[in-house]
Short mmCIF file of C-alpha atoms in Angstrom, two decimals:
data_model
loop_
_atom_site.label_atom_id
_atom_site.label_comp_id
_atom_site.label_asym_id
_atom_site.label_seq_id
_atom_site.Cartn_x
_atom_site.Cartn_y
_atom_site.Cartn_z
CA UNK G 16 20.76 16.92 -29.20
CA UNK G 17 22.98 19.84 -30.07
CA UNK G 18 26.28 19.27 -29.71
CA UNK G 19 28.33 21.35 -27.14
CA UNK G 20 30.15 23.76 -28.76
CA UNK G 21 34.41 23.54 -28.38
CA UNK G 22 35.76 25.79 -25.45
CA UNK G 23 38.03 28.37 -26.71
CA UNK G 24 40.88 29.70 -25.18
CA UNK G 25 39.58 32.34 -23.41
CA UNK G 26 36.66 30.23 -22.25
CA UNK G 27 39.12 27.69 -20.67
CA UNK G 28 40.64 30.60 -19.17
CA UNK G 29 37.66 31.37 -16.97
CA UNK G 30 36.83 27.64 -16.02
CA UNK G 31 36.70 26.92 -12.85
CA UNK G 32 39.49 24.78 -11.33
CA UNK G 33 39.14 24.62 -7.31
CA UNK G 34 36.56 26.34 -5.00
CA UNK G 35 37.65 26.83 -1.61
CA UNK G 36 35.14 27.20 1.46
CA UNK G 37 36.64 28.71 4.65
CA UNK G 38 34.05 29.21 7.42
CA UNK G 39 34.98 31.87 9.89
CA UNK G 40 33.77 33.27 13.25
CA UNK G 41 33.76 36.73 13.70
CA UNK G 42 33.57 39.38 16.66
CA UNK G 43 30.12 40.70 16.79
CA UNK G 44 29.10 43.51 19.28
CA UNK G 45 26.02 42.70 22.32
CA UNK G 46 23.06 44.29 19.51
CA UNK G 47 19.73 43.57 21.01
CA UNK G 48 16.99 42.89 18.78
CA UNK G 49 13.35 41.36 19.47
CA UNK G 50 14.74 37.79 19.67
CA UNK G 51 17.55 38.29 22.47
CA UNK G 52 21.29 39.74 21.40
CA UNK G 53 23.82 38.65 19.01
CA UNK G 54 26.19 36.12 20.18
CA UNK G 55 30.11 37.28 20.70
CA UNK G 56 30.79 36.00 17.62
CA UNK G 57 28.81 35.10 14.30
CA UNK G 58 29.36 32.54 11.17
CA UNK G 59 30.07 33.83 7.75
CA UNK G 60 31.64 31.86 4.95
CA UNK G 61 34.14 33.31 2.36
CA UNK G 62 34.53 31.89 -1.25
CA UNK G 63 37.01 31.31 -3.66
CA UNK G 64 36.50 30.78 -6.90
CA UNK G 65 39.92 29.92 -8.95
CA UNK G 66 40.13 29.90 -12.59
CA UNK G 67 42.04 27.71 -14.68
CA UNK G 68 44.20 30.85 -15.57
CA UNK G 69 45.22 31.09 -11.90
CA UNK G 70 42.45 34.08 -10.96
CA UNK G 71 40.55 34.18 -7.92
CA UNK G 72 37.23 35.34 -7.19
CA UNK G 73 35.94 36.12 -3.13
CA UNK G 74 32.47 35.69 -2.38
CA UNK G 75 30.84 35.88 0.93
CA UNK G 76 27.83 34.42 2.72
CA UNK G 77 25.66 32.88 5.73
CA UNK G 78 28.26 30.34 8.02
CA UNK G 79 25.55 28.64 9.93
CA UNK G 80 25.84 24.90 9.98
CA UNK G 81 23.12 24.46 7.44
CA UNK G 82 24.22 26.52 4.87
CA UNK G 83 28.13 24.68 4.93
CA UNK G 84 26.17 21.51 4.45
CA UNK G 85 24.61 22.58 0.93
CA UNK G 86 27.72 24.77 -0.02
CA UNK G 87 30.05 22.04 0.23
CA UNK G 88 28.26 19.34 -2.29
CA UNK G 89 28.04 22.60 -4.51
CA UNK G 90 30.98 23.92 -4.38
CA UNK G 91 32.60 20.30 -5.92
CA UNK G 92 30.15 20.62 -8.70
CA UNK G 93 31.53 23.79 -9.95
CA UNK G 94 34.52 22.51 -10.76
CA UNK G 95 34.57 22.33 -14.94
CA UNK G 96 32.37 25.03 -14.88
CA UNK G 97 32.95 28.70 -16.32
CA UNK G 98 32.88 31.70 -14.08
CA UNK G 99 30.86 33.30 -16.63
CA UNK G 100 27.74 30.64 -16.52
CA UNK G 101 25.66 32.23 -13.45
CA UNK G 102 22.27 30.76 -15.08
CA UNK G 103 23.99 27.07 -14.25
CA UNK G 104 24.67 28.19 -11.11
CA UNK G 105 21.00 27.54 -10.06
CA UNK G 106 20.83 24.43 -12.07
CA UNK G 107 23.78 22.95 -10.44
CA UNK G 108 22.31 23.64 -7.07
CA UNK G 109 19.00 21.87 -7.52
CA UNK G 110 21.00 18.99 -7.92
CA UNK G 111 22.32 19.09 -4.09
CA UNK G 112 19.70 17.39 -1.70
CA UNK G 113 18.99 20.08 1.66
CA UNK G 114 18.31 18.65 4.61
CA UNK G 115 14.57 18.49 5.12
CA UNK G 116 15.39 18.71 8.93
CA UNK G 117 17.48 21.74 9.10
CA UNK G 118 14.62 23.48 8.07
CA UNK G 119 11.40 22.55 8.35
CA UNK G 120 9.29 24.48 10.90
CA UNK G 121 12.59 26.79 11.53
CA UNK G 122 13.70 30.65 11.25
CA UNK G 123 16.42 32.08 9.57
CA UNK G 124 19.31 33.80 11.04
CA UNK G 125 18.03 34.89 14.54
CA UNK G 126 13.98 34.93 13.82
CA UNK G 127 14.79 37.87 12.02
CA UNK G 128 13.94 36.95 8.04
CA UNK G 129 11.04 34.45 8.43
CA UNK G 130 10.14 30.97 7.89
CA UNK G 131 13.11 29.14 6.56
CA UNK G 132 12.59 27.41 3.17
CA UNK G 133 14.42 25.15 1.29
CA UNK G 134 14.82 27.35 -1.74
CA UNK G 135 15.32 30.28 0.66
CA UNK G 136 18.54 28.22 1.75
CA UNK G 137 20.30 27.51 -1.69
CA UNK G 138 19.41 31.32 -2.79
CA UNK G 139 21.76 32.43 0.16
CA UNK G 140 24.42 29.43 -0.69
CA UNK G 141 24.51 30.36 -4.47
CA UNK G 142 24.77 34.30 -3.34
CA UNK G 143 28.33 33.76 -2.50
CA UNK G 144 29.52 31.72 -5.14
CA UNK G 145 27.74 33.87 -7.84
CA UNK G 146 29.75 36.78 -6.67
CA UNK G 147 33.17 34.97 -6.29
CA UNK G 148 32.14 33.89 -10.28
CA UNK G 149 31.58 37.83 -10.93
CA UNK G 150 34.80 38.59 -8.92
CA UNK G 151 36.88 36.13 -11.03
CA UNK G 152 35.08 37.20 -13.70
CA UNK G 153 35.92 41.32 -13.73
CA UNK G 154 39.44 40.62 -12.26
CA UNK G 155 40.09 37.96 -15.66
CA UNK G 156 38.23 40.83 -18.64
CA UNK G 157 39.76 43.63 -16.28
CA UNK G 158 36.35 45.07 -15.11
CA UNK G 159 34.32 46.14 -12.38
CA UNK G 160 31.46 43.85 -11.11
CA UNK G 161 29.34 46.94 -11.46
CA UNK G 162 30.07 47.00 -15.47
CA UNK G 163 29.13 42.99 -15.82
CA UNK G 164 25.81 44.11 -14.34
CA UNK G 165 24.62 46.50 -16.94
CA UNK G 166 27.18 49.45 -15.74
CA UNK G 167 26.77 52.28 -13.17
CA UNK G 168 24.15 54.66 -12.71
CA UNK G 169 25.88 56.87 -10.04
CA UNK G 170 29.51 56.81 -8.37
CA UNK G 171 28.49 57.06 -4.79
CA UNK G 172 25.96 54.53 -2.78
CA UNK G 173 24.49 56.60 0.32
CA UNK G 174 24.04 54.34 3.15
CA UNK G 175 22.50 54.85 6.42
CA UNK G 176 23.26 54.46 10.30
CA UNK G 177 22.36 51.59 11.58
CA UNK G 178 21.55 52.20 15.23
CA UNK G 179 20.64 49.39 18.13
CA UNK G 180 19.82 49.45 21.44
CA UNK G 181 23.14 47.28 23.06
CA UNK G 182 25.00 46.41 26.34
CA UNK G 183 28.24 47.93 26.75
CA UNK G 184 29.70 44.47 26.55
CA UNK G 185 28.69 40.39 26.40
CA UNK G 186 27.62 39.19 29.33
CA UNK G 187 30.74 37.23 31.79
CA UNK G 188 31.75 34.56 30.41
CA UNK G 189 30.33 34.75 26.96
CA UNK G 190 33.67 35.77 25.42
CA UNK G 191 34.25 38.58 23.04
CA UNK G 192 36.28 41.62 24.16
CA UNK G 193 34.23 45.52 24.18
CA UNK G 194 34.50 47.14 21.29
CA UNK G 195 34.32 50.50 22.89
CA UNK G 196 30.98 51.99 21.98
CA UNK G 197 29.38 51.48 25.14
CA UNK G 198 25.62 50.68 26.50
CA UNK G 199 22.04 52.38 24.42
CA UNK G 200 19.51 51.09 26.84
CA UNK G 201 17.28 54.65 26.24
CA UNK G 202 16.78 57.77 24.28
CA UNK G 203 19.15 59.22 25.33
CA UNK G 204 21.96 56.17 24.62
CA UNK G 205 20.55 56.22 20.97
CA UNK G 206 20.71 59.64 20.35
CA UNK G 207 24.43 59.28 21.55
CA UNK G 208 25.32 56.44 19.01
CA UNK G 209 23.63 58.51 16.55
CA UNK G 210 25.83 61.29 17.01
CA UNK G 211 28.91 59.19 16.93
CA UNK G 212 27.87 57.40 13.28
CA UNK G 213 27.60 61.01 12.16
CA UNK G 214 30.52 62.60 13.32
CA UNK G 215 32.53 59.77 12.20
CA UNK G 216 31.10 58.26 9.21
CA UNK G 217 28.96 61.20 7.89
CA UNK G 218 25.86 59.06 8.07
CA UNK G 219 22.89 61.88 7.34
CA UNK G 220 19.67 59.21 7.81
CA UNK G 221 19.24 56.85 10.92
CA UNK G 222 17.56 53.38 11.41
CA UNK G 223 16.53 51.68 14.57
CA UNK G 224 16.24 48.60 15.27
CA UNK G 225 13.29 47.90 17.48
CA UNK G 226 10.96 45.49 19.14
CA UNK G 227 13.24 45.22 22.32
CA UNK G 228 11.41 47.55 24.61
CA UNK G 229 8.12 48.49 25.51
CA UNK G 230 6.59 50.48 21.95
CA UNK G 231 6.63 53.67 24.29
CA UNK G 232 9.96 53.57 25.39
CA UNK G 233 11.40 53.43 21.28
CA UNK G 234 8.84 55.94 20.43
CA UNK G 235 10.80 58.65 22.78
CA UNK G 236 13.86 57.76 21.54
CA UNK G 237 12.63 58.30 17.55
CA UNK G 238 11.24 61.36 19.04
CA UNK G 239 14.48 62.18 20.60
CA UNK G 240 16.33 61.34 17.19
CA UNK G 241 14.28 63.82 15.43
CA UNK G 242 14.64 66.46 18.18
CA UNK G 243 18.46 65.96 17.58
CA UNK G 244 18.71 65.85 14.03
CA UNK G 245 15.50 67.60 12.36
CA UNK G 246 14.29 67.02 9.17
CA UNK G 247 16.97 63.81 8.67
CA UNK G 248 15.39 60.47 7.45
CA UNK G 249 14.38 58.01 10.20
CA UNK G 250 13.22 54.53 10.54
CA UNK G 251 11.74 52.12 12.80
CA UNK G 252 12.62 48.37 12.55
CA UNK G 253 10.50 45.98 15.38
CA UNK G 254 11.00 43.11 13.25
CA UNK G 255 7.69 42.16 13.27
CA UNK G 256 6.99 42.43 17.49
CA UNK G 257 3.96 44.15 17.23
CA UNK G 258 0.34 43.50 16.85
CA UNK G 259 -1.83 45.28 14.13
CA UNK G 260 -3.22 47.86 16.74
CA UNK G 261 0.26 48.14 18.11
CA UNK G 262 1.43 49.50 15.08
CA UNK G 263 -1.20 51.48 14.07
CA UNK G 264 -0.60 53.28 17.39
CA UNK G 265 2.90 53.43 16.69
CA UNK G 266 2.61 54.98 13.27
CA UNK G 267 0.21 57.84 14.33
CA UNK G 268 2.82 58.32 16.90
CA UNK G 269 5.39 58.46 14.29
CA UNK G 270 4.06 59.28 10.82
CA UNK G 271 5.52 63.09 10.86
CA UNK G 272 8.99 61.75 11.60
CA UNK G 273 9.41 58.49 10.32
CA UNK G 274 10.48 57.93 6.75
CA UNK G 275 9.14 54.53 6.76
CA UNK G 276 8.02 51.57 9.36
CA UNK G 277 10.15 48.51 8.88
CA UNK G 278 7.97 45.17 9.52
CA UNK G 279 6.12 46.58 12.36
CA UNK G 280 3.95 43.48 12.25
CA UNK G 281 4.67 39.70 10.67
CA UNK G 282 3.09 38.41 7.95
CA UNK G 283 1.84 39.64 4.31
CA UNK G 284 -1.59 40.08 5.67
CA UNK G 285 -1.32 41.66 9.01
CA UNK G 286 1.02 43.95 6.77
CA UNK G 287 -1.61 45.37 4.54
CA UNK G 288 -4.49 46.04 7.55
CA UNK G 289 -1.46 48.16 8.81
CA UNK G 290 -0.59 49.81 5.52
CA UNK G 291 -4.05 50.70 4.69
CA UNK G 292 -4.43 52.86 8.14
CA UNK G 293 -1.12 53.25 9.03
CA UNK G 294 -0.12 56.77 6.92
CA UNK G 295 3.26 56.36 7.08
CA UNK G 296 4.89 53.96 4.10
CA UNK G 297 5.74 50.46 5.36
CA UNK G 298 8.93 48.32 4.60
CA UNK G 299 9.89 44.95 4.57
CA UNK G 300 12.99 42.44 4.58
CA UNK G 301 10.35 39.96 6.41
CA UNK G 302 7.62 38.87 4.01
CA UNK G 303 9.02 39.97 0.54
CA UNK G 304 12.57 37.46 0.64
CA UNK G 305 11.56 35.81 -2.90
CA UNK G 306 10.01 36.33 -5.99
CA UNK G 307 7.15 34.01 -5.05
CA UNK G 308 6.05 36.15 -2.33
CA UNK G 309 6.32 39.08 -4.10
CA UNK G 310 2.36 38.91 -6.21
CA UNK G 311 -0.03 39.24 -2.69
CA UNK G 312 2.47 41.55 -0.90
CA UNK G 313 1.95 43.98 -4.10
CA UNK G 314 -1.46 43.35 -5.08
CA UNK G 315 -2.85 43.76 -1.76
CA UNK G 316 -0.53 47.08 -1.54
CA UNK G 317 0.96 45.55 2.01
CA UNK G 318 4.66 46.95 1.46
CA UNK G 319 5.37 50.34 -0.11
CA UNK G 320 9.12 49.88 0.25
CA UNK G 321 11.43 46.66 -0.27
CA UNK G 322 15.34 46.09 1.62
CA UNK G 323 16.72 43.93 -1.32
CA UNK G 324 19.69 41.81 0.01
CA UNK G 325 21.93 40.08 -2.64
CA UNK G 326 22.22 36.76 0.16
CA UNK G 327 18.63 36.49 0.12
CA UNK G 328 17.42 36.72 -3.51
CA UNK G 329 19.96 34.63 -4.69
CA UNK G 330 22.79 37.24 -5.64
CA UNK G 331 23.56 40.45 -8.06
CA UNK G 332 21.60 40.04 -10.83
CA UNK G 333 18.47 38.88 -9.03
CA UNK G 334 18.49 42.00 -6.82
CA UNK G 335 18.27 43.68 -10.11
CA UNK G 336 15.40 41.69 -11.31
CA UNK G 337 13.81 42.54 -8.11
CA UNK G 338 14.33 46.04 -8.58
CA UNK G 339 12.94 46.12 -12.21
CA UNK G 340 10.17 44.79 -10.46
CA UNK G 341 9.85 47.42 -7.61
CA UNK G 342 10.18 49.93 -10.62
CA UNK G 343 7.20 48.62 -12.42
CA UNK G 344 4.43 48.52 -9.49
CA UNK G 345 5.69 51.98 -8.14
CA UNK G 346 7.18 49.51 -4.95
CA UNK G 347 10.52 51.93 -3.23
CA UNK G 348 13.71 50.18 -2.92
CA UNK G 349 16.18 50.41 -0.50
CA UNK G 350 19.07 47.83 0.85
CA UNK G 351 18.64 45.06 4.38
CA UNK G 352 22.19 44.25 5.64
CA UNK G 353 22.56 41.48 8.16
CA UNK G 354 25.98 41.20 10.28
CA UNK G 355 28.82 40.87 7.08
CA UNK G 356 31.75 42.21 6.23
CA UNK G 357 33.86 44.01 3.36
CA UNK G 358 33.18 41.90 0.75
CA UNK G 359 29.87 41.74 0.85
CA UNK G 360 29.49 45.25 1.30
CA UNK G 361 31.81 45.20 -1.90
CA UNK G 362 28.74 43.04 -3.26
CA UNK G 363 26.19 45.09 -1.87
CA UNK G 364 27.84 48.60 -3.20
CA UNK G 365 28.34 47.68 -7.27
CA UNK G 366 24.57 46.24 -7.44
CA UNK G 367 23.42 49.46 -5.58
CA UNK G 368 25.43 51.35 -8.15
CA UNK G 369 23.67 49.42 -11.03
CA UNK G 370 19.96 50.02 -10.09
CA UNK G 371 18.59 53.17 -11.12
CA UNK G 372 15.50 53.01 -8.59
CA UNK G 373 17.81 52.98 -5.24
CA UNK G 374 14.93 55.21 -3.52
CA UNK G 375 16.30 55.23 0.34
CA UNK G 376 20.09 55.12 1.54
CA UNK G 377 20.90 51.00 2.18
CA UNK G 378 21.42 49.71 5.84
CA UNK G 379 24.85 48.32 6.76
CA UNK G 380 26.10 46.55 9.98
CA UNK G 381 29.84 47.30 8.71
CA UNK G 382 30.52 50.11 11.24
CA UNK G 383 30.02 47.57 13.99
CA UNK G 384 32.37 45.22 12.84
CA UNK G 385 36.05 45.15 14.16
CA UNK G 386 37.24 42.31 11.99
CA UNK G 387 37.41 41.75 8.60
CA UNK G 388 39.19 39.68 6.07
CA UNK G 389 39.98 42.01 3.22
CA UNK G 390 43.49 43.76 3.10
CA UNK G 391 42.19 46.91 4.01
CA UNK G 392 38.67 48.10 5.22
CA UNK G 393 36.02 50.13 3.20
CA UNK G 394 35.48 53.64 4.07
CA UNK G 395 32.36 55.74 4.26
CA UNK G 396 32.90 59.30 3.21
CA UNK G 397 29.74 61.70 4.13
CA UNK G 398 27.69 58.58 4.50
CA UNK G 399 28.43 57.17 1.36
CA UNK G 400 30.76 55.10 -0.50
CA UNK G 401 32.46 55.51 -3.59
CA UNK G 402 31.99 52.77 -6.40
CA UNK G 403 35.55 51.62 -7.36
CA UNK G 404 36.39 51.27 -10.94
CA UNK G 405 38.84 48.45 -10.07
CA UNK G 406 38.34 44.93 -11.97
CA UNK G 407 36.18 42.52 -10.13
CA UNK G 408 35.02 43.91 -6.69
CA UNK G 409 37.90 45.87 -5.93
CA UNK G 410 38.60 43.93 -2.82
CA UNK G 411 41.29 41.43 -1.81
CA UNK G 412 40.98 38.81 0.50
CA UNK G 413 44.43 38.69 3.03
CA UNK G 414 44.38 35.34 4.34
CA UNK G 415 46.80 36.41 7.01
CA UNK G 416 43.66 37.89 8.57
CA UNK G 417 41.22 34.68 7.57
CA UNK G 418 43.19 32.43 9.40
CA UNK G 419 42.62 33.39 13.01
CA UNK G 420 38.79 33.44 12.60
CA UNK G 421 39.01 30.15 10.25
CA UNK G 422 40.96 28.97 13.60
CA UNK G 423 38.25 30.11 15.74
CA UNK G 424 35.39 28.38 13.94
CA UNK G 425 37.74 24.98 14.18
CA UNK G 426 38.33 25.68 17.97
CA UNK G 427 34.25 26.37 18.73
CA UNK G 428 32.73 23.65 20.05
CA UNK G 429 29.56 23.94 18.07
CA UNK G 430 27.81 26.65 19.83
CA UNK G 431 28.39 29.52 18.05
CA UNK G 432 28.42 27.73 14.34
CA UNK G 433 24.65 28.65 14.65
CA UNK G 434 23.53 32.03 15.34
CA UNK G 435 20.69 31.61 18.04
CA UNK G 436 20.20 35.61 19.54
CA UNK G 437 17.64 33.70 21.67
CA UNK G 438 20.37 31.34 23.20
CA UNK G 439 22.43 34.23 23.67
CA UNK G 440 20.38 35.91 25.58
CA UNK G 441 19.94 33.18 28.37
CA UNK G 442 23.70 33.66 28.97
CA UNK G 443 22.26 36.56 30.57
CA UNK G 444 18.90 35.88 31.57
CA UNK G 445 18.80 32.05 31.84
CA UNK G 446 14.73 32.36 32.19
CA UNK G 447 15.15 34.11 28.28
CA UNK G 448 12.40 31.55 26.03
CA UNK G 449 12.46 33.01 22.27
CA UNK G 450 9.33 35.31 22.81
CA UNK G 451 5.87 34.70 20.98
CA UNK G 452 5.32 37.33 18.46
CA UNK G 453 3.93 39.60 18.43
CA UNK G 454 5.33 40.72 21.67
CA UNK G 455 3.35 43.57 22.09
#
């Protein structure tokens, strides 16, 4: 066996000394999707990586019961480790036994990403701590994440509005205060919320998310999009509602407006009899979330265009893996964003700024949040935001403002350390059953 070489100073420098896990709650608005509406609140996790040298590194990630359960064995294993080891970072987390039960025959995160998976679990644990090591990382050689990965390729990441049908506020009694945007139960509410992402954020391409009405109904209101802003890139997200014929008929309503179909139907093969009729390119966060699905989703040409997300494929540097990939079988790339805050969107902004094949603007839920835990909030300029040349992420965690939602995780009496947009719904409709898909 080889013997292990002597650490140097600078490599005891960037060992890892304590990892700190503080689950949070956080206000989230009354979005409808296909599954029911987001709860008043949501789980995210932030981690700290600390270096021996007294630097800390933020990462940020799922909160959900399940994922704290592998996170927490891990994060006591890094401990000795170096920031700048990512490779053992997937090592280390094979070691850490995942509850068979939390998720066999489940879904992850609302319905919304698939069947849950065991390795689908630890890829969206080690996503947070591999960008607190990246953080600690930059912020110890005095670099931007964005320069560990490989170095920029532009200095502005376009992103995109993310529109949703909504209530104007939880239903009474489910907590969480309005956030002032107000009900989009129609075309004419989304055009509305459209407006207001442009005039205030810039935002020049739209995305809807879908599968909550009847197909008809969120036709119009794509219709009514383009009639508002012509020529401007729109898309359609059901999350897999629909039948094949569904969304064939949706597509020939849609194909001279839409820039692509997001999921219109579930599943790798009822993807590809849509794709081959559909005329119209189709996306997917659904059924391309790991490498192992990505071979029959190619070969049989069911996905022309791929939302990466750094908390599903396991972090940075396998996003850009997965775009070298998208690059080599012609596959579009653009970015999925689930409910997160500014340091993910940190995350999600260096990688973009790495990957030379970014083909559409990325999605963000960040405009909808009103909390954060970051000492001040990211800013989209003309739809875009600029990729910061400050070491590590650029971002600094002010615990003044992690404490209150830390404080509402350890108040909740488990119901919202889950997100269930199903169980949320039968606050308001107590006949709501998670429906059968596909719905229509």
């Amino acid at each position: 066996m080889t013997p292990t070489p002597p650490r140097t100073p600078q490599s005891r420098r960037l060992t890892i000394s304590d990892v700190r896990l503080t689950p949070i709650l956080v206000a989230d608005p009354p979005l409808l999707n296909t599954q029911g509406v987001h709860q008043p609140y949501t789980p995210r996790l932030i981690v700290e990586v600390v270096t021996a040298d007294g630097v800390t590194g933020i990462g940020e990630t799922y909160g959900d019961t399940k994922y704290l359960e592998l996170a927490r064995p891990l994060a006591g294993k890094l401990v000795g480790h170096s920031v700048t080891d990512l490779n053992g970072l997937f090592a280390l987390a094979d070691e850490v036994a995942v509850n068979a039960a939390r998720v066999e025959n489940s879904v992850d995160v609302g319905g919304l990403r698939g069947v849950q998976t065991a390795d689908k679990l630890r890829l969206s644990v080690l996503s947070g701590f591999e960008v607190a090591c990246l953080d600690a990382w930059g912020k110890a050689a005095g670099l931007p994440v964005h320069a560990l990965l490989g170095g920029k390729v532009r200095d502005r990441v376009e992103y995109s509005a993310y529109l949703f049908y909504r209530w104007a506020e939880h239903p009474q009694g489910a907590g969480g205060a309005s956030d002032g945007w107000g009900a989009a139960t129609d075309p004419a509410g989304v055009v509305a919320q459209a407006e207001r992402f442009a005039d205030t954020y810039g935002f020049t391409s739209f995305k809807l998310k879908g599968g909550v009405f009847e197909p008809d109904q969120e036709i119009a209101a794509v219709r009514a999009l383009a009639e508002r802003f012509p020529g401007r890139p729109l898309r359609l997200d059901p999350n897999g509602a629909w039948s094949v014929p569904t969304s064939l008929y949706v597509a020939e309503e849609l194909r001279d407006v839409l820039e692509y179909l997001e999921d219109p139907t579930s599943g790798t093969g009822r993807m590809a009899e849509v794709a081959a009729n559909a005329g119209v390119p189709l996306a997917t966060n659904m059924c391309v979330t790991t490498f192992g699905e990505i071979r029959e989703a190619f070969t049989r040409n069911a996905v022309q265009v791929v939302l990466s997300d750094h908390h599903y494929w396991g972090g940075l540097r396998n996003t850009r893996e997965l775009a070298a990939i998208c690059r080599t079988f012609g596959v579009g790339l653009s970015m999925h964003s689930n409910t997160h805050l500014g340091i993910s969107l940190a995350a999600m902004t260096h990688v973009a700024a790495t990957v030379p094949n970014l083909d559409y603007a990325c999605d963000s839920h960040y405009p909808w949040q009103t909390e954060d835990v970051i000492t001040e909030r990211l800013t989209f300029r003309d739809g875009h935001l600029d990729v910061t040349e400050a070491p590590g992420l650029g971002v600094e965690l002010d615990h003044d403002k992690l404490a209150p939602l830390h404080r509402r995780w350890l108040d909740d009496d488990g119901t919202l350390r889950d997100r269930d947009d199903a169980a949320a719904m039968r606050v308001a409709d107590p006949h709501w059953t998670t429906p059968h898909i596909p719905r229509w």
